[in-house]
Coordinates of C-alpha atoms in Angstrom, one line a residue:
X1 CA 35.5 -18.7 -27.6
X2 CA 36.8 -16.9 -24.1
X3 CA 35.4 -13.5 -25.2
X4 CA 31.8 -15.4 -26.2
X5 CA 31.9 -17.0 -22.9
X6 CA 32.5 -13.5 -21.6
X7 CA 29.9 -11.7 -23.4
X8 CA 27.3 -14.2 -22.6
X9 CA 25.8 -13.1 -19.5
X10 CA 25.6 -9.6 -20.4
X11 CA 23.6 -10.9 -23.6
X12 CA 21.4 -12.7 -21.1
X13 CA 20.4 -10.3 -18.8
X14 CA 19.8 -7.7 -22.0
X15 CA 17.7 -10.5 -23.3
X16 CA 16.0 -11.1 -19.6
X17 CA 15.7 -7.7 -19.9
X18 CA 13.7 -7.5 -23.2
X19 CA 11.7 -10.0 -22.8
X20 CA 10.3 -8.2 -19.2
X21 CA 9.5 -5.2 -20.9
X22 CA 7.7 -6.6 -23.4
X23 CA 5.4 -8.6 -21.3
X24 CA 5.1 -5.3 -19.4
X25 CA 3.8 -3.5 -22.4
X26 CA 1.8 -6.4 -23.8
X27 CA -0.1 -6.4 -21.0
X28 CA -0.4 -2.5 -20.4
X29 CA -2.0 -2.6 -23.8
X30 CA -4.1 -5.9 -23.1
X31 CA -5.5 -4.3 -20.3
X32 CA -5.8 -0.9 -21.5
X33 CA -8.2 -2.7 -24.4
X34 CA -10.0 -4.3 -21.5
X35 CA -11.3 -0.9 -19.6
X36 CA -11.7 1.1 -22.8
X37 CA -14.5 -2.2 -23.6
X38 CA -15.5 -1.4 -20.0
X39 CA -15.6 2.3 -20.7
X40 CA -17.8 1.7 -24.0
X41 CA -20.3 -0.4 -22.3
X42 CA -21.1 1.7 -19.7
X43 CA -21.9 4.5 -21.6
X44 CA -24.0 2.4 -23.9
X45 CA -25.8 1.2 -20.9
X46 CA -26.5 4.7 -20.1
X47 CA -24.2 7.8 -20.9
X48 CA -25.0 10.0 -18.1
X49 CA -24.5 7.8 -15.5
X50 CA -21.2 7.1 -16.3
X51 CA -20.5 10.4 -16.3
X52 CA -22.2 11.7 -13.3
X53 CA -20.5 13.0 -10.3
X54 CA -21.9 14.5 -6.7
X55 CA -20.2 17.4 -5.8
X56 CA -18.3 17.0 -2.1
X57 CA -17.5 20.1 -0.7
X58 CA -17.2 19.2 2.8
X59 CA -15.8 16.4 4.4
X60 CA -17.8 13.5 6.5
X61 CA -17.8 14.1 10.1
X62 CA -15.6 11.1 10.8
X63 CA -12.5 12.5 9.3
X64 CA -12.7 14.9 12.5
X65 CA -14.0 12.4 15.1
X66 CA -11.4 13.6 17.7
X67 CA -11.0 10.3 19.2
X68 CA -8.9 9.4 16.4
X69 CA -6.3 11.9 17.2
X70 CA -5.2 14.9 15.9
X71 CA -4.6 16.4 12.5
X72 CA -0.8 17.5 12.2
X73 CA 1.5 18.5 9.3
X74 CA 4.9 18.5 9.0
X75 CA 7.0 20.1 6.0
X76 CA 10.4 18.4 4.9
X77 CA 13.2 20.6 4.5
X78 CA 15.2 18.7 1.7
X79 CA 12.2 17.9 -0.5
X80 CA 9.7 20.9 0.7
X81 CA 6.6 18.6 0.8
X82 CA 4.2 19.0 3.3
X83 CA 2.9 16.0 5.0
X84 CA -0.3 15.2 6.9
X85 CA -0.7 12.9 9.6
X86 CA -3.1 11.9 12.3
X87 CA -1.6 11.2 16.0
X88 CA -2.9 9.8 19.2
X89 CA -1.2 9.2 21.8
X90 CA 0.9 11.2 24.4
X91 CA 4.3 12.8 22.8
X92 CA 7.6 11.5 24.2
X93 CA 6.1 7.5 23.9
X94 CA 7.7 5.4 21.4
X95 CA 6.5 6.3 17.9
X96 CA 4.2 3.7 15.8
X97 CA 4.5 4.6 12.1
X98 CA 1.6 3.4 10.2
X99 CA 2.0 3.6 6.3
X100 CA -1.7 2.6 4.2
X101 CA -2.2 1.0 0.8
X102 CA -4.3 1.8 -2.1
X103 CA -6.4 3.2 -2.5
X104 CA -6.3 4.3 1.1
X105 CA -5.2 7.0 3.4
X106 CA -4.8 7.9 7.1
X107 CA -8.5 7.3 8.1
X108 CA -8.1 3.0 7.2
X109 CA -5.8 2.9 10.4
X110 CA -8.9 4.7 12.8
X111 CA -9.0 1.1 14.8
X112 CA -5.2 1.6 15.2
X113 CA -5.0 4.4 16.0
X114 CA -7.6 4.0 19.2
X115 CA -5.9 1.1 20.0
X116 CA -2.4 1.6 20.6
X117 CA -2.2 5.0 21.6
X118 CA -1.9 4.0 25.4
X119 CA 1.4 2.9 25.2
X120 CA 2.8 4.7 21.4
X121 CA 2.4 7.7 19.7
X122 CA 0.8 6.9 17.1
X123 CA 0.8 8.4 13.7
X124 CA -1.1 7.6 10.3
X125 CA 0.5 9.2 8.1
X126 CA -0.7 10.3 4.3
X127 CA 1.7 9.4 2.1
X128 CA 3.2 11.4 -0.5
X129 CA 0.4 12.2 -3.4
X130 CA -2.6 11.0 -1.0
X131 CA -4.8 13.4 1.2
X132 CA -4.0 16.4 2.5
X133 CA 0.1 15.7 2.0
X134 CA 1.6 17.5 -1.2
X135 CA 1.3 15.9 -4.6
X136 CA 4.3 16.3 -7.0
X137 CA 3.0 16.6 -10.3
X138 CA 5.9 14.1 -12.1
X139 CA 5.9 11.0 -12.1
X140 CA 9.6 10.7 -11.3
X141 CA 8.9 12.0 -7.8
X142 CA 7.2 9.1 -7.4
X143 CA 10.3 6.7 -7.4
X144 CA 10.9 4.3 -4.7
X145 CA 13.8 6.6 -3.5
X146 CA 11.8 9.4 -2.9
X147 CA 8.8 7.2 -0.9
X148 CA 11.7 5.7 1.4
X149 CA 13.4 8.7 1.9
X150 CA 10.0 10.7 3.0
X151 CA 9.9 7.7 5.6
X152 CA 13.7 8.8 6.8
X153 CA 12.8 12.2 6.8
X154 CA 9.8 12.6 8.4
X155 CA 11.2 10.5 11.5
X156 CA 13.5 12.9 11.9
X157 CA 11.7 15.9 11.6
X158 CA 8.9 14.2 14.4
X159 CA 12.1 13.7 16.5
X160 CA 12.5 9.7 16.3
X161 CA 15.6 7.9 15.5
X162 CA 13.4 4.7 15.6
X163 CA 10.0 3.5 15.3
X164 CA 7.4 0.4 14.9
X165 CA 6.7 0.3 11.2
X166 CA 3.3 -1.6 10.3
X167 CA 2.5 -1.2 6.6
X168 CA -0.3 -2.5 4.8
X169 CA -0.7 -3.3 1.1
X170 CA 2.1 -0.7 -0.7
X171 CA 2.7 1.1 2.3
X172 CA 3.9 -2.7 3.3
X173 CA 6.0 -2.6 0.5
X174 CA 7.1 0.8 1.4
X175 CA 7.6 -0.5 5.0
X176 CA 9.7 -3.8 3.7
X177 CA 12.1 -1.2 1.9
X178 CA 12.9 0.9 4.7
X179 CA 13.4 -2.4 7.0
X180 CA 15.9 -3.0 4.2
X181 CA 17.5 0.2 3.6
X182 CA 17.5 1.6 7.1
X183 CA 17.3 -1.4 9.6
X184 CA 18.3 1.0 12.6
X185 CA 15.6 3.1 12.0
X186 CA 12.8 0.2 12.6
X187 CA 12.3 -1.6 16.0
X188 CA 10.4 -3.7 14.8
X189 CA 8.6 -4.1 11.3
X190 CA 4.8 -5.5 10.7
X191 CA 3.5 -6.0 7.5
X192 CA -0.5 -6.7 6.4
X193 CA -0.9 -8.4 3.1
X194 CA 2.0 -7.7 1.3
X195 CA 5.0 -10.0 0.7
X196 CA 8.9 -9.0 0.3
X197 CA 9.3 -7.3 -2.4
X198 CA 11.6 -9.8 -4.1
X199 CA 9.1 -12.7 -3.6
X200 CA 6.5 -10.4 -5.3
X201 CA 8.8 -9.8 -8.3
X202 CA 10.0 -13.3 -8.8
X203 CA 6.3 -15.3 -7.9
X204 CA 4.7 -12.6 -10.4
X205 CA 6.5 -13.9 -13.7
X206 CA 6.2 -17.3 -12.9
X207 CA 2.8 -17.5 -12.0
X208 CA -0.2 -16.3 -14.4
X209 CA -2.6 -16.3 -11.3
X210 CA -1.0 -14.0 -9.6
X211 CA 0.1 -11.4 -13.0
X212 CA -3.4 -11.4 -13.3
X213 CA -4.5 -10.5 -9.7
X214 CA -1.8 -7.9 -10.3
X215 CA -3.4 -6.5 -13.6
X216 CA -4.2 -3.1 -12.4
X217 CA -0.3 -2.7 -11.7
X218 CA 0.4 -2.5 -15.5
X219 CA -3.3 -0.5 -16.0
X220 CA -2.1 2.0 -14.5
X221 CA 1.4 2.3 -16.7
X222 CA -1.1 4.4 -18.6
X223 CA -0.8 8.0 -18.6
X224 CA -4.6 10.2 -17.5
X225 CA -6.8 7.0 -18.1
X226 CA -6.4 4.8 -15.2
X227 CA -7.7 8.1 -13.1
X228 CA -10.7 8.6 -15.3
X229 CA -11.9 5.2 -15.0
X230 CA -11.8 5.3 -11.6
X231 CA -13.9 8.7 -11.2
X232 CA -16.8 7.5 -13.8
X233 CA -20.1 6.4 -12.4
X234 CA -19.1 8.3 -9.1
X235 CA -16.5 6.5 -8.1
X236 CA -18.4 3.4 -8.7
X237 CA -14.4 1.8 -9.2
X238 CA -13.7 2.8 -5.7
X239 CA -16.7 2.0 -4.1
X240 CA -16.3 -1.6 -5.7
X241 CA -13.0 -2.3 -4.2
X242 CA -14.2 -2.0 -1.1
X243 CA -17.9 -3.4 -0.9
X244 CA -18.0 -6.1 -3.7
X245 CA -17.9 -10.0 -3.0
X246 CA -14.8 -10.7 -5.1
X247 CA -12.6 -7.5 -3.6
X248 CA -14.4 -5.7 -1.0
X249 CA -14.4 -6.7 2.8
X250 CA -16.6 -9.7 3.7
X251 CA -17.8 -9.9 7.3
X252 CA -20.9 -8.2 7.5
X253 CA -20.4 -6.6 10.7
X254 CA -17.0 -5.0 10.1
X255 CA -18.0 -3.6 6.5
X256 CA -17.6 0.1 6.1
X257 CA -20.3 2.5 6.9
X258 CA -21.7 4.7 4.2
X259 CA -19.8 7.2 6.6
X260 CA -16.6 5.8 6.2
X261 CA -17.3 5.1 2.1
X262 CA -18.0 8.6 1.5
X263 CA -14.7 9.5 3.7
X264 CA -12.9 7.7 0.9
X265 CA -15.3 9.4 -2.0
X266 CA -13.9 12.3 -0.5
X267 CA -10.6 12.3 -0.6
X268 CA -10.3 10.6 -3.6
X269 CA -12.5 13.1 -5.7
X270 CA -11.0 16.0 -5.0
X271 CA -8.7 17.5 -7.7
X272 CA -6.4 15.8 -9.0
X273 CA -6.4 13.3 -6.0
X274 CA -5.7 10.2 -8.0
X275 CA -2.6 11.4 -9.9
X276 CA -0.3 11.0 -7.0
X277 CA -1.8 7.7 -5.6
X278 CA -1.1 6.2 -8.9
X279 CA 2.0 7.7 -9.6
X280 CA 3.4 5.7 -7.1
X281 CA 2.6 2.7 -9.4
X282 CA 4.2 4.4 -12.2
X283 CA 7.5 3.5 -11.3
X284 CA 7.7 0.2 -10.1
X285 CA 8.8 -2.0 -13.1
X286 CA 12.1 0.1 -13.4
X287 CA 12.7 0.2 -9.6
X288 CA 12.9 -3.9 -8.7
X289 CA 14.3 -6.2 -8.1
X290 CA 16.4 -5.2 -5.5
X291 CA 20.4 -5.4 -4.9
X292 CA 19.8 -5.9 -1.0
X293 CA 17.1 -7.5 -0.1
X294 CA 17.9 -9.2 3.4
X295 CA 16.0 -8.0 6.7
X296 CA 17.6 -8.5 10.0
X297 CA 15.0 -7.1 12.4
X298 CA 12.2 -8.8 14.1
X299 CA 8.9 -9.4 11.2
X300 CA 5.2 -9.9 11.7
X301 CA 3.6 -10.9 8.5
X302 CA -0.2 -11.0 8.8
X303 CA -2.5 -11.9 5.7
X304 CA -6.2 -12.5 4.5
X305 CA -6.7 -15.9 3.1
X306 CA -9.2 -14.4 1.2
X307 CA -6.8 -11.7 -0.5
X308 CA -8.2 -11.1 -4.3
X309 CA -4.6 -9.1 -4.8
X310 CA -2.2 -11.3 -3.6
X311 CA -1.5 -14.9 -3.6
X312 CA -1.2 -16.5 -0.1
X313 CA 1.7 -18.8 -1.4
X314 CA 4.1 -15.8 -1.3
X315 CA 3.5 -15.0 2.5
X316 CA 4.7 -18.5 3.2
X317 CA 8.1 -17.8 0.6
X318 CA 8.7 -14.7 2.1
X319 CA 10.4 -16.0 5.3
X320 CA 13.9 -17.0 3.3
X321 CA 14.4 -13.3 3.4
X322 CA 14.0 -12.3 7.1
X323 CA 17.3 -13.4 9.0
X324 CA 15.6 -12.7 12.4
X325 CA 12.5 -13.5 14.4
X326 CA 9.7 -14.2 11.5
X327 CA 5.7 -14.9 12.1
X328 CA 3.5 -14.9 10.0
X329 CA -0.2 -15.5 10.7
X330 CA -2.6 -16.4 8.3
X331 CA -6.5 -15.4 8.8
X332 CA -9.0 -17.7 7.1
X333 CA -11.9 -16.3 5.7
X334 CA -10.4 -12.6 5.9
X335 CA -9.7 -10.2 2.9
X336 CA -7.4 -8.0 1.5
X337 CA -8.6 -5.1 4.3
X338 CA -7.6 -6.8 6.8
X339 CA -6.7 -4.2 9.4
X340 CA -10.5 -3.1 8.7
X341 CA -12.4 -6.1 8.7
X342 CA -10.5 -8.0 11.5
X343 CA -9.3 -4.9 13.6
X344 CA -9.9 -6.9 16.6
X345 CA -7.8 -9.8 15.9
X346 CA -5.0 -7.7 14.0
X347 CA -4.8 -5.6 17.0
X348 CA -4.7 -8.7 19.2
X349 CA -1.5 -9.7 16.7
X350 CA 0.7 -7.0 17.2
X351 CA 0.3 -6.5 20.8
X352 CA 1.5 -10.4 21.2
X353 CA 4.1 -9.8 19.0
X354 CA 4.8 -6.8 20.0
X355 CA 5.2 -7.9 24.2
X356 CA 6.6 -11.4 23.2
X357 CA 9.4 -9.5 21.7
X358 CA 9.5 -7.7 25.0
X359 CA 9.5 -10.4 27.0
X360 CA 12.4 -11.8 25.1
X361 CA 14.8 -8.9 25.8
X362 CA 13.8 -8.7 29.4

């Protein structure tokens, strides 16, 4: 009986175990069989326009608007990546890391990057697989690992020891793991529409809502498909995300411009563009939950009511895991683009939180 006893919660967690995996493969295939009826009824609606595609050859003037800042790269010794990044503000400032989401790049922090440049250096960086920065081809260099350890390493190699991380969508997660990992290195951490990391693994399996919301993470489990859905129709996938009712940012006057819709066309049709982006995904289930999940440095959490991702229960949970100063500020009526639909109020945000904590220390 003592050795059952002992046994026992190895045989549960293999079981726990099992039974995650499954549900992570039922619903790869579930939603696999979901695009491919997509995929068929597009074509029978009309076959060559779901295959069409404009060339882009050059990029929209926007992506070179010097106001924005200036197009750097930086190559990483250990991993010999090459990085790009877009900076404003004066060298020798404190440095403002801004990590994007998906599928995004440097160009969805431009109202950032005008904003706080008169008191940071700013710098919007591409993260590894998007843009101009160096795609791996594996999948394995896509590992949580490698993503926080580019973080590490490109701090040093701009000549930072610390920095103010603000990271939206997975580049929140990304930021939450660093804060984690390497609390020295963060000053203070802002996050936009994504929750802890354990609150989104737990709140995921309990709640059908949200595994549903979160149905593209298991699409995209899939090797080559996931990418070619998203290039058919012209990038009519992408387009979607941004401009629809249900996904796409909803106040009229901060919607993107064609300008700024083709910047993302763009980037996102060259070749092999999408591999890396959703590589990253690729990883995940084998990566969480985390063994240390505590952070202990001052937290803005800000989030859009109107997020068609993410459940807004979990930014309310998520405060059980910061053992410092915590905010978190709810926007009614915003979406999952926050910083790009609201970047007046989100700017607004951080500079209160950002002099409150000031204040404080004074």
């Amino acid at each position: 009986m003592a050795g059952l006893r002992d046994c026992l919660p190895c045989l549960m967690v293999r079981i726990r175990s099992l039974l995650f995996w499954s549900l992570v493969y039922c619903y790869c295939g579930l939603c696999a069989s979901i695009y491919l009826l997509k995929l068929l009824w597009s074509i029978g609606k009309g076959p060559a326009q779901t295959f069409r595609r404009v060339a882009r050859e050059h990029p929209p003037a926007c992506l070179n608007d010097p106001s924005l800042g200036t197009h750097c790269y930086v190559r990483i010794k250990d991993s010999g990546l090459r990085f790009h990044y877009v900076a404003a503000g004066e060298r020798g400032k404190p440095l403002m890391l801004l990590l994007h989401g998906f599928p995004e790049f440097w160009y969805s922090w431009r109202h950032q990057l005008r904003e706080f440049k008169s008191e940071y250096r700013v710098v919007a960086l591409d993260l590894r697989g998007y843009g101009e920065t160096d795609a791996p081809i594996h999948r394995e260099n896509y590992k949580l690992d490698c993503l926080i350890t580019d973080i590490k390493d490109i701090l040093d190699s701009l000549g930072y020891s610390k920095c103010v991380l603000i990271g939206h969508d997975w580049g929140g997660m990304i930021a939450w793991l660093i804060a984690i990992c390497y609390p020295e290195m963060v000053m203070k951490l802002i996050v936009i529409n994504f929750p802890h990391p354990n609150v989104f693994t737990e709140y995921i399996l309990r709640h059908p809502a949200q595994l549903f919301k979160s149905s593209y993470y298991y699409f995209f489990q899939i090797p080559w498909f996931p990418e070619f859905m998203f290039s058919i129709n012209d990038f009519k996938a992408l387009k979607h995300l941004f401009t629809s009712h249900s996904t796409g940012i909803g106040r009229k006057r901060c919607r993107l411009t064609t300008e700024d819709l083709e910047a993302y066309i763009y980037v996102f049709s060259q070749p092999g563009a999408l591999s890396g982006p959703i590589n990253h995904y690729r990883n995940i289930f084998s990566c969480l939950p985390l063994r240390h999940h505590m952070v202990t440095i001052p937290t803005l959490l800000l989030w859009g009511e109107k997020d068609a991702f993410m459940e807004v229960e979990m930014a309310e949970v998520t405060k059980i895991y910061v053992k410092n100063y915590f905010r978190l500020t709810i926007l009614s009526e915003a979406s999952h683009w926050l910083q790009q639909e609201q970047p007046d109020i989100v700017n607004k945000l951080i500079w209160t939180f950002l002099k409150e904590e000031k204040r404080k220390k004074d």
